[in-house]
Amino acid sequence: MRVWLAMKCFFNVLLHGEFANRCELLLKDAPLAKNQASAAAPCSPAVVSASRSDAVTLLATLQREARFVDIVNESLDGYSDAQIGAAARDVLRDCGKVLARVFALRPMLEQEEGATVQVPAHYETECYRLTGDLSREPPFAGKLMHAGWQATKCDLPTWTGSGKGALVVAPAEVQLG
Amino acid sequence: MIEKERSMTAKYVVGIDLGTTNCVMAYVAIETKSPQVELLEIPQLVAASTIESRPLLPSFLYLAPEHEAASGALGVPWQREMPLAVGEYARRRGAEMPDRTVAAAKSWLCHSGVDRRQPLLPEHAPPEVAKISPVSASRRYLEHLVAAWNAQFPEARLAQQYVVLTVPASFDAAARELTREAAIAAGLPESLVFLEEPQAAVYSWLVARGDEWRRDLSAGDRLLVCDVGGGTTDLTLIDVAEAGGELELRRLAVGDHLLVGGDNMDLTLAHRVAQLFAEQGVKLDAWQSVSLWHSCRDAKEALLAADAPESHRVAVLGRGSKLIGGTVTVDVQRQLAVDLLVGGFFPKCTITDRPQRRRASGFQEIGLPYQADVAITRHLAAFLAAHADGDNRSAAPTHVLFNGGVFKAAAFRALVLDRLGEWSGADKPVRELPGPRDLDFAVARGAAFYGWTKQQGGVRIRSGAARSYYVGIETAGLAIPGAPRPLRALCVVPFGMEEGTAVDVPSNEFGLVLGEPAHFRFFSSAVRQHDRPGALLPTIDEEELAETDSLETMLEAGSDDAETYVPVKFQARITELGVFELWCVSTTSDRRWKLAFSIRDDAQEAAS
């Protein structure tokens, strides 16, 4: 039972920053649990089921459909720009297709970059990052430097596997015969 | 009665496009005055243990080995343990494991040379794989759609909805019957209605245009629906007429079932690009070839776009995790793609040209009767010439509606319009219908809208039977040993026969023996539009008449039958749902026997 709890902690610490912070406070009084958790390998058969972080699911999707993980992990030393470009062109195109399908990204603001835009009096700080002369009171008018991005949906695949595969971004491919 | 109750409880009209390469499901609320057709997002396996909802369900079936299935990795939201996968994962596995993957089951459904209820697919499966029949494969795709719907609409289950299923216009009565069989087995309602795919594309255009369409088209116009999907080409002509001050659409003709489509084009380009790689000293393995095929689909669309670049770089990524090091590239010139694809599939030709019968192409697979001539323009010329009016109009269309993913490439649309313009010889150019194109989803959307118009009223395409049908009758006369008696063809269903009607076929009486099966050869024609029921063709011209599955019935003898021999005539019916029925009706009593397609016997005969 405790092993399972530890496993849960392990994955949650690894995948959820907020949980990790809370855990850190707890761990000052519970060094034993920490040891157990780190002892359990990700492919431990003791794991019955564990949910998977959406981050891993997204990464697995980008790898499966666009080879994203392969390309960012590959050393560029020894390749010409043309060689890198040839591979990157396909990877970028396919990454774009995944992002479009999963997030349907749209600029935060519709105006052209460089245009003058209005920032309302009660603006959300998540939506605008202001630079320059911040001494005045809102509303503001300013030059749009970057139009920003927002997801209009978040349709990630659902993972139905067991705990064993929760951290698998891409399975090993083995050719038989 | 049951059907009526169903349609009263139905909340939605659901349109299903059971495609050769993709399935799509669209729906619209019945009780609405302004129909908004929505697409159903279909949950499906996209990788092991990974479910994603997408509007396209690839029509692929992966028969997993037991050790893979037993892990539960193929589970779907409505079934934890699955021995097989349908959809995107199956499509991807198909590229790696073609021996375990069923593809193009629909093309097999209309292949009357085989028993489509027998486990035939995957064609080259190793002995340990339990094959499945084309009918069962179709049923599996539909079961997936039914489950996906029921999961999202538990309060309005699909069996209670008003469902419209599309079939190729070129599907004959036997192929439709098998599709229906798969649909009912999958849990679709008995009240299921069929609609021809090109007509569905037109309905989708109609719902998108609203009342505008009455300004887009005028009486005397003729619309060609040119539907080139992944594996098939389907052609239909629709006339615009005026009746009582209102514009009316009337389906004039449909083409034959042509097994040529976008996949042929991608493979052709991939084959040539593989040669370019070979010239560089790069030999591609099987895995890379599949990857190349997908890259060539993108290359085709890029190189045949309206403002295409002079060349496009095709890359095949390395298979291992060393991606950049393993990547090979080649530049493909636009001219090469144009020569290859335009020259091969849309060549310049005259209206008098005909498809070549010679089997010459290099990408045929044994089994399905793929087109020997892949030139879509020549098939188009043959189709239009076959439906000439006689007043030298050569069935020239004034407008074209494109459907199918192939027409994402602008050059193909322009080519078809150019050829049609040359052939018509008229001053007015042949034009594409205005409005946005919806090349992947139009058929499902149109099917849903068609169902809605059937319930709520609205513009309809007048159609009826797309083909005329004939029963083979042996001529009387002295038998010549070793030679079969010559066969004549009796027309039992005229072209354009409307749904919900029946016709007593005038003919001589035929004597059938009680207690024995009666067997009739059966033919159809898409070009003989003027034969009336009872017309007897002296010979069977293979240019005009295509043999389909034969018909049979068992004439069970009643206990009080003194006679063993019954004189009968034929009665043909097309039900309200578009189902074809042929009956033998006794001329001396009120007994009648329904003929059924004998798909199995025909296949055995073909095999022997």
Coordinates of N, CA and C in Angstrom, one line a residue, chain B residues 61-246:
Chain B
L61 N -8.4 -1.5 -40.5 CA -8.6 -2.4 -39.4 C -7.3 -3.2 -39.2
Y62 N -6.8 -3.1 -38.0 CA -5.6 -3.8 -37.7 C -5.9 -5.0 -36.8
L63 N -5.5 -6.2 -37.3 CA -5.8 -7.5 -36.6 C -4.5 -7.8 -35.8
A64 N -4.6 -7.4 -34.5 CA -3.4 -7.5 -33.6 C -3.1 -8.9 -33.2
P65 N -1.8 -9.2 -33.0 CA -1.4 -10.5 -32.5 C -1.9 -10.6 -31.0
E66 N -2.2 -11.8 -30.5 CA -2.8 -11.9 -29.2 C -2.0 -11.2 -28.1
H67 N -0.6 -11.3 -28.2 CA 0.2 -10.7 -27.1 C 0.0 -9.2 -27.1
E68 N -0.3 -8.6 -28.2 CA -0.5 -7.1 -28.2 C -1.9 -6.8 -27.7
A69 N -2.9 -7.6 -28.2 CA -4.3 -7.3 -27.8 C -4.5 -7.5 -26.3
A70 N -3.8 -8.6 -25.8 CA -4.0 -9.0 -24.4 C -3.6 -7.9 -23.4
S71 N -2.7 -7.0 -23.8 CA -2.2 -6.0 -22.9 C -3.2 -4.9 -22.7
G72 N -4.3 -4.9 -23.4 CA -5.3 -3.9 -23.3 C -5.0 -2.6 -24.0
A73 N -3.9 -2.6 -24.7 CA -3.4 -1.4 -25.4 C -4.4 -0.9 -26.5
L74 N -5.3 -1.8 -26.9 CA -6.2 -1.4 -28.0 C -7.5 -1.0 -27.6
G75 N -7.7 -0.9 -26.2 CA -9.0 -0.5 -25.7 C -9.5 0.8 -26.2
V76 N -10.8 0.9 -26.3 CA -11.5 2.2 -26.7 C -12.4 2.5 -25.5
P77 N -12.9 3.8 -25.5 CA -13.6 4.2 -24.3 C -14.8 3.2 -24.0
W78 N -15.4 2.6 -25.0 CA -16.6 1.8 -24.7 C -16.3 0.3 -24.6
Q79 N -15.0 -0.1 -24.9 CA -14.6 -1.5 -24.7 C -13.2 -1.6 -24.3
R80 N -12.9 -2.1 -23.1 CA -11.6 -2.1 -22.5 C -10.7 -3.1 -23.3
E81 N -11.2 -4.2 -23.6 CA -10.4 -5.3 -24.3 C -10.8 -5.3 -25.7
M82 N -9.9 -5.1 -26.6 CA -10.2 -5.1 -28.1 C -9.2 -6.0 -28.8
P83 N -9.6 -7.0 -29.6 CA -8.7 -7.8 -30.3 C -8.2 -7.1 -31.6
L84 N -8.8 -6.0 -31.9 CA -8.4 -5.3 -33.2 C -8.5 -3.8 -33.0
A85 N -8.0 -3.1 -33.9 CA -8.0 -1.6 -33.8 C -8.6 -1.1 -35.1
V86 N -9.5 0.0 -35.0 CA -10.1 0.6 -36.2 C -9.6 2.1 -36.1
G87 N -9.3 2.7 -37.3 CA -9.0 4.1 -37.3 C -7.6 4.4 -37.5
E88 N -7.1 5.6 -36.9 CA -5.8 6.1 -37.1 C -4.7 5.1 -36.8
Y89 N -4.8 4.5 -35.6 CA -3.7 3.5 -35.3 C -3.7 2.4 -36.3
A90 N -4.8 1.9 -36.7 CA -4.8 0.8 -37.7 C -4.2 1.3 -39.0
R91 N -4.5 2.6 -39.4 CA -3.9 3.1 -40.6 C -2.3 3.2 -40.5
R92 N -1.9 3.6 -39.3 CA -0.4 3.7 -39.1 C 0.2 2.4 -39.0
R93 N -0.4 1.4 -38.4 CA 0.1 0.1 -38.3 C 0.1 -0.6 -39.7
G94 N -0.9 -0.2 -40.5 CA -1.1 -0.7 -41.9 C 0.2 -0.4 -42.7
A95 N 0.8 0.7 -42.4 CA 2.0 1.0 -43.2 C 3.2 0.1 -42.8
E96 N 3.2 -0.3 -41.5 CA 4.3 -1.1 -41.0 C 4.0 -2.6 -41.2
M97 N 2.7 -2.9 -41.0 CA 2.3 -4.3 -41.0 C 1.1 -4.6 -42.0
P98 N 1.4 -4.4 -43.3 CA 0.3 -4.6 -44.2 C -0.4 -6.0 -44.2
D99 N 0.3 -7.0 -43.7 CA -0.3 -8.3 -43.7 C -1.3 -8.5 -42.7
R100 N -1.3 -7.6 -41.7 CA -2.3 -7.7 -40.6 C -3.4 -6.6 -40.7
T101 N -3.4 -5.8 -41.8 CA -4.2 -4.6 -41.8 C -5.2 -4.7 -43.0
V102 N -6.4 -4.5 -42.7 CA -7.5 -4.5 -43.8 C -7.6 -3.0 -44.3
A103 N -7.5 -2.9 -45.6 CA -7.7 -1.6 -46.2 C -8.6 -1.7 -47.4
A104 N -9.3 -0.6 -47.8 CA -10.2 -0.6 -49.0 C -11.2 -1.7 -49.0
A105 N -11.7 -2.1 -47.8 CA -12.8 -3.1 -47.7 C -14.0 -2.8 -48.6
K106 N -14.2 -1.5 -48.7 CA -15.4 -1.0 -49.5 C -15.2 -1.4 -51.0
S107 N -14.0 -1.3 -51.5 CA -13.8 -1.6 -52.9 C -14.1 -3.1 -53.2
W108 N -13.8 -3.9 -52.1 CA -14.1 -5.4 -52.3 C -15.6 -5.6 -52.3
L109 N -16.4 -4.7 -51.6 CA -17.9 -5.0 -51.5 C -18.5 -5.0 -52.9
C110 N -18.0 -4.3 -53.8 CA -18.6 -4.2 -55.1 C -17.9 -5.1 -56.1
H111 N -17.1 -6.0 -55.6 CA -16.3 -6.9 -56.5 C -17.1 -8.2 -56.6
S112 N -17.9 -8.4 -57.6 CA -18.8 -9.5 -57.6 C -18.1 -10.8 -57.9
G113 N -16.8 -10.8 -58.2 CA -16.1 -12.0 -58.5 C -15.7 -12.8 -57.2
V114 N -15.9 -12.3 -56.1 CA -15.6 -13.0 -54.8 C -16.8 -13.0 -53.9
D115 N -16.8 -14.0 -53.0 CA -17.8 -14.0 -51.9 C -17.5 -13.1 -50.8
R116 N -18.2 -12.0 -50.8 CA -17.8 -10.9 -49.9 C -18.2 -11.2 -48.4
R117 N -18.8 -12.4 -48.2 CA -19.1 -12.8 -46.8 C -18.0 -13.7 -46.3
Q118 N -17.1 -14.1 -47.2 CA -16.0 -15.0 -46.7 C -14.8 -14.2 -46.2
P119 N -14.1 -14.8 -45.3 CA -12.9 -14.1 -44.7 C -11.8 -14.1 -45.8
L120 N -11.6 -12.9 -46.4 CA -10.7 -12.8 -47.5 C -9.6 -11.8 -47.1
L121 N -9.8 -11.0 -46.1 CA -8.9 -9.8 -45.9 C -8.2 -10.0 -44.5
P122 N -7.0 -9.5 -44.4 CA -6.1 -8.9 -45.4 C -5.7 -10.0 -46.4
E123 N -5.6 -9.5 -47.6 CA -5.4 -10.5 -48.7 C -4.1 -11.4 -48.5
H124 N -3.0 -10.8 -48.0 CA -1.8 -11.6 -47.9 C -1.5 -11.9 -46.5
A125 N -2.5 -12.1 -45.7 CA -2.3 -12.4 -44.2 C -1.6 -13.7 -44.1
P126 N -0.7 -13.8 -43.1 CA -0.1 -15.1 -42.8 C -1.1 -16.0 -42.2
P127 N -0.9 -17.4 -42.2 CA -1.9 -18.3 -41.8 C -2.4 -18.1 -40.4
E128 N -1.6 -17.6 -39.4 CA -2.0 -17.5 -38.1 C -3.0 -16.3 -37.8
V129 N -3.2 -15.5 -38.9 CA -4.1 -14.3 -38.7 C -5.5 -14.8 -39.1
A130 N -6.5 -14.5 -38.3 CA -7.9 -14.9 -38.6 C -8.4 -13.8 -39.5
K131 N -8.5 -14.1 -40.8 CA -9.0 -13.1 -41.8 C -10.4 -12.7 -41.5
I132 N -10.9 -11.6 -42.0 CA -12.3 -11.3 -42.0 C -12.8 -10.9 -43.3
S133 N -14.1 -10.9 -43.5 CA -14.8 -10.7 -44.8 C -14.9 -9.2 -45.0
P134 N -15.0 -8.8 -46.3 CA -15.3 -7.4 -46.6 C -16.5 -6.9 -45.9
V135 N -17.6 -7.7 -45.8 CA -18.8 -7.3 -45.1 C -18.5 -7.0 -43.6
S136 N -17.8 -8.0 -43.0 CA -17.5 -7.8 -41.5 C -16.6 -6.6 -41.3
A137 N -15.6 -6.3 -42.2 CA -14.8 -5.2 -42.0 C -15.6 -3.9 -42.0
S138 N -16.5 -3.8 -43.0 CA -17.4 -2.7 -43.0 C -18.3 -2.6 -41.8
R139 N -18.7 -3.7 -41.3 CA -19.5 -3.7 -40.1 C -18.7 -3.2 -38.9
R140 N -17.4 -3.6 -38.8 CA -16.5 -3.1 -37.7 C -16.4 -1.6 -37.8
Y141 N -16.2 -1.0 -38.9 CA -16.1 0.5 -39.0 C -17.4 1.1 -38.5
L142 N -18.6 0.5 -39.0 CA -19.8 1.1 -38.6 C -20.1 0.9 -37.1
E143 N -19.7 -0.3 -36.5 CA -19.9 -0.5 -35.1 C -19.1 0.6 -34.3
H144 N -17.9 0.9 -34.8 CA -17.1 2.0 -34.1 C -17.9 3.3 -34.1
L145 N -18.5 3.6 -35.3 CA -19.2 4.9 -35.4 C -20.4 4.8 -34.5
V146 N -21.1 3.7 -34.4 CA -22.3 3.6 -33.6 C -21.9 3.8 -32.1
A147 N -20.8 3.1 -31.7 CA -20.4 3.2 -30.3 C -20.0 4.7 -30.0
A148 N -19.3 5.3 -30.9 CA -18.8 6.7 -30.7 C -20.0 7.6 -30.5
W149 N -21.0 7.4 -31.3 CA -22.2 8.2 -31.2 C -22.9 8.0 -29.9
N150 N -23.1 6.7 -29.5 CA -23.8 6.4 -28.3 C -23.1 6.9 -27.1
A151 N -21.8 6.9 -27.2 CA -21.0 7.4 -26.0 C -21.3 8.9 -25.8
Q152 N -21.5 9.6 -26.9 CA -21.7 11.1 -26.8 C -23.1 11.5 -26.7
F153 N -24.0 10.6 -27.1 CA -25.4 10.9 -27.1 C -26.2 9.7 -26.4
P154 N -25.9 9.5 -25.1 CA -26.5 8.3 -24.4 C -28.0 8.4 -24.4
E155 N -28.5 9.7 -24.4 CA -30.0 9.9 -24.4 C -30.6 9.7 -25.7
A156 N -29.9 9.7 -26.8 CA -30.4 9.6 -28.2 C -29.6 8.6 -29.0
R157 N -29.8 7.4 -28.6 CA -29.0 6.3 -29.2 C -29.2 6.2 -30.7
L158 N -28.1 5.8 -31.4 CA -28.2 5.9 -32.9 C -29.3 5.0 -33.5
A159 N -29.6 3.9 -32.8 CA -30.6 3.0 -33.3 C -32.0 3.7 -33.4
Q160 N -32.1 4.8 -32.6 CA -33.4 5.5 -32.6 C -33.4 6.7 -33.5
Q161 N -32.2 7.0 -34.1 CA -32.2 8.2 -34.9 C -32.5 7.9 -36.4
Y162 N -32.6 9.0 -37.1 CA -32.9 8.9 -38.6 C -31.5 8.9 -39.3
V163 N -31.1 7.8 -39.8 CA -29.7 7.6 -40.3 C -29.7 7.5 -41.8
V164 N -28.9 8.3 -42.4 CA -28.6 8.3 -43.9 C -27.2 7.8 -44.1
L165 N -27.1 6.7 -44.9 CA -25.8 6.1 -45.2 C -25.5 6.4 -46.6
T166 N -24.3 6.9 -46.9 CA -24.0 7.1 -48.4 C -23.3 5.9 -49.0
V167 N -23.6 5.7 -50.3 CA -22.9 4.7 -51.1 C -22.5 5.3 -52.4
P168 N -21.4 4.8 -53.0 CA -21.1 5.3 -54.3 C -22.2 5.2 -55.3
A169 N -22.4 6.2 -56.1 CA -23.5 6.1 -57.1 C -23.3 4.9 -58.0
S170 N -22.1 4.5 -58.1 CA -21.8 3.3 -59.0 C -22.0 2.0 -58.3
F171 N -22.3 1.9 -57.1 CA -22.6 0.7 -56.4 C -23.9 0.1 -57.0
D172 N -23.8 -1.2 -57.4 CA -25.0 -1.8 -57.9 C -25.9 -2.4 -56.8
A173 N -27.0 -3.0 -57.2 CA -27.9 -3.5 -56.1 C -27.3 -4.4 -55.2
A174 N -26.4 -5.3 -55.6 CA -25.8 -6.3 -54.7 C -24.9 -5.7 -53.7
A175 N -24.1 -4.7 -54.2 CA -23.2 -4.0 -53.3 C -24.0 -3.2 -52.3
R176 N -25.1 -2.6 -52.7 CA -25.9 -1.9 -51.7 C -26.5 -2.8 -50.7
E177 N -26.9 -4.0 -51.1 CA -27.5 -5.0 -50.2 C -26.5 -5.4 -49.2
L178 N -25.2 -5.6 -49.6 CA -24.2 -6.1 -48.7 C -23.9 -4.9 -47.7
T179 N -23.9 -3.7 -48.2 CA -23.6 -2.5 -47.3 C -24.7 -2.5 -46.2
R180 N -25.9 -2.7 -46.7 CA -27.1 -2.7 -45.8 C -26.9 -3.8 -44.7
E181 N -26.5 -5.0 -45.2 CA -26.3 -6.1 -44.3 C -25.3 -5.7 -43.2
A182 N -24.2 -5.1 -43.6 CA -23.2 -4.7 -42.6 C -23.7 -3.7 -41.6
A183 N -24.5 -2.8 -42.2 CA -25.1 -1.6 -41.4 C -26.0 -2.1 -40.3
I184 N -26.9 -3.0 -40.7 CA -27.9 -3.5 -39.8 C -27.2 -4.4 -38.7
A185 N -26.2 -5.2 -39.1 CA -25.5 -6.0 -38.1 C -24.7 -5.1 -37.2
A186 N -24.3 -3.9 -37.6 CA -23.6 -3.0 -36.7 C -24.5 -2.2 -35.8
G187 N -25.8 -2.4 -36.0 CA -26.7 -1.7 -35.0 C -27.3 -0.4 -35.6
L188 N -27.2 -0.2 -36.9 CA -27.9 0.9 -37.4 C -29.4 0.6 -37.6
P189 N -30.3 1.6 -37.5 CA -31.7 1.2 -37.5 C -32.1 0.6 -38.9
E190 N -33.2 -0.2 -38.8 CA -33.8 -0.8 -40.0 C -34.3 0.3 -41.0
S191 N -34.6 1.5 -40.4 CA -35.1 2.6 -41.2 C -34.0 3.3 -42.0
L192 N -32.8 2.8 -41.9 CA -31.7 3.3 -42.6 C -32.0 3.7 -44.1
V193 N -31.6 4.9 -44.5 CA -31.8 5.3 -45.9 C -30.5 5.4 -46.6
F194 N -30.4 5.0 -47.9 CA -29.2 5.2 -48.7 C -29.3 6.5 -49.5
L195 N -28.1 7.1 -49.7 CA -28.0 8.2 -50.6 C -26.7 8.1 -51.4
E196 N -26.7 8.4 -52.6 CA -25.5 8.3 -53.5 C -24.5 9.4 -53.1
E197 N -23.3 9.1 -53.0 CA -22.3 10.1 -52.5 C -22.2 11.4 -53.3
P198 N -22.2 11.3 -54.7 CA -22.1 12.6 -55.4 C -23.3 13.5 -55.1
Q199 N -24.5 12.8 -55.0 CA -25.7 13.6 -54.6 C -25.5 14.2 -53.2
A200 N -24.9 13.5 -52.3 CA -24.7 14.0 -51.0 C -23.8 15.3 -51.0
A201 N -22.8 15.2 -51.9 CA -21.9 16.4 -52.1 C -22.7 17.6 -52.5
V202 N -23.7 17.3 -53.4 CA -24.5 18.4 -53.9 C -25.4 19.0 -52.8
Y203 N -26.0 18.1 -52.0 CA -26.8 18.5 -50.8 C -25.9 19.4 -49.9
S204 N -24.7 19.0 -49.7 CA -23.8 19.8 -48.8 C -23.6 21.2 -49.4
W205 N -23.4 21.2 -50.7 CA -23.3 22.6 -51.3 C -24.6 23.4 -51.2
L206 N -25.7 22.7 -51.3 CA -27.0 23.4 -51.2 C -27.2 24.0 -49.8
V207 N -26.8 23.2 -48.7 CA -27.0 23.7 -47.4 C -26.1 24.9 -47.1
A208 N -24.9 24.8 -47.7 CA -23.9 25.9 -47.5 C -24.3 27.1 -48.2
R209 N -25.0 27.0 -49.4 CA -25.4 28.2 -50.2 C -26.7 28.8 -49.7
G210 N -27.5 28.0 -49.1 CA -28.8 28.5 -48.7 C -29.6 28.8 -50.0
D211 N -30.4 29.9 -50.0 CA -31.2 30.2 -51.2 C -30.4 30.8 -52.4
E212 N -29.1 31.1 -52.1 CA -28.2 31.6 -53.1 C -28.2 30.7 -54.4
W213 N -28.3 29.4 -54.1 CA -28.1 28.4 -55.2 C -29.0 28.7 -56.4
R214 N -30.2 29.3 -56.2 CA -31.1 29.6 -57.2 C -30.6 30.7 -58.2
R215 N -29.6 31.4 -57.7 CA -29.0 32.4 -58.5 C -27.7 31.8 -59.2
D216 N -27.1 30.8 -58.5 CA -25.9 30.2 -59.0 C -26.2 29.3 -60.3
L217 N -27.3 28.7 -60.3 CA -27.7 27.8 -61.3 C -29.0 28.3 -62.0
S218 N -29.2 28.0 -63.3 CA -30.5 28.3 -63.9 C -30.9 27.2 -64.8
A219 N -32.2 27.2 -65.1 CA -32.8 26.1 -65.9 C -32.0 25.9 -67.2
G220 N -31.7 24.6 -67.5 CA -30.9 24.3 -68.7 C -29.5 24.0 -68.3
D221 N -29.0 24.4 -67.1 CA -27.7 24.1 -66.7 C -27.5 22.6 -66.5
R222 N -26.3 22.2 -66.6 CA -26.0 20.7 -66.3 C -24.8 20.7 -65.4
L223 N -24.9 20.0 -64.3 CA -23.9 19.9 -63.3 C -23.2 18.6 -63.3
L224 N -21.9 18.6 -63.4 CA -21.1 17.4 -63.2 C -20.5 17.3 -61.8
V225 N -20.8 16.2 -61.1 CA -20.2 16.0 -59.8 C -19.0 15.1 -60.1
C226 N -17.8 15.6 -59.8 CA -16.6 14.9 -60.1 C -15.9 14.6 -58.7
D227 N -16.1 13.3 -58.3 CA -15.7 12.9 -56.9 C -14.5 11.9 -57.1
V228 N -13.3 12.4 -56.8 CA -12.2 11.5 -56.8 C -11.6 11.4 -55.4
G229 N -11.8 10.3 -54.8 CA -11.4 10.0 -53.5 C -10.0 9.4 -53.4
G230 N -9.7 8.7 -52.3 CA -8.4 8.1 -52.2 C -8.3 6.9 -53.2
G231 N -9.3 6.1 -53.3 CA -9.2 4.9 -54.1 C -10.2 4.8 -55.3
T232 N -11.2 5.7 -55.3 CA -12.2 5.5 -56.3 C -12.6 6.9 -57.0
T233 N -13.1 6.8 -58.2 CA -13.7 7.9 -58.9 C -15.1 7.7 -59.2
D234 N -16.0 8.7 -58.9 CA -17.4 8.5 -59.0 C -17.9 9.7 -59.7
L235 N -18.6 9.5 -60.8 CA -19.1 10.6 -61.6 C -20.6 10.7 -61.7
T236 N -21.2 11.8 -61.7 CA -22.7 12.0 -61.7 C -23.0 13.2 -62.5
L237 N -24.1 13.2 -63.3 CA -24.6 14.3 -64.0 C -25.9 14.7 -63.4
I238 N -26.1 16.0 -63.2 CA -27.4 16.5 -62.6 C -27.9 17.6 -63.5
D239 N -29.1 17.5 -63.9 CA -29.7 18.6 -64.7 C -30.5 19.6 -63.9
V240 N -30.5 20.8 -64.3 CA -31.3 21.8 -63.6 C -32.4 22.1 -64.6
A241 N -33.7 22.0 -64.1 CA -34.8 22.2 -64.9 C -35.8 23.1 -64.2
E242 N -36.8 23.6 -64.9 CA -37.8 24.5 -64.2 C -39.1 23.7 -64.3
A243 N -39.8 23.7 -63.1 CA -41.1 23.1 -63.1 C -41.9 23.9 -62.2
G244 N -43.0 24.4 -62.8 CA -44.0 25.3 -62.0 C -43.3 26.5 -61.4
G245 N -42.4 27.1 -62.2 CA -41.7 28.3 -61.8 C -40.6 28.1 -60.8
E246 N -40.4 26.9 -60.4 CA -39.3 26.5 -59.4 C -38.2 25.8 -60.1

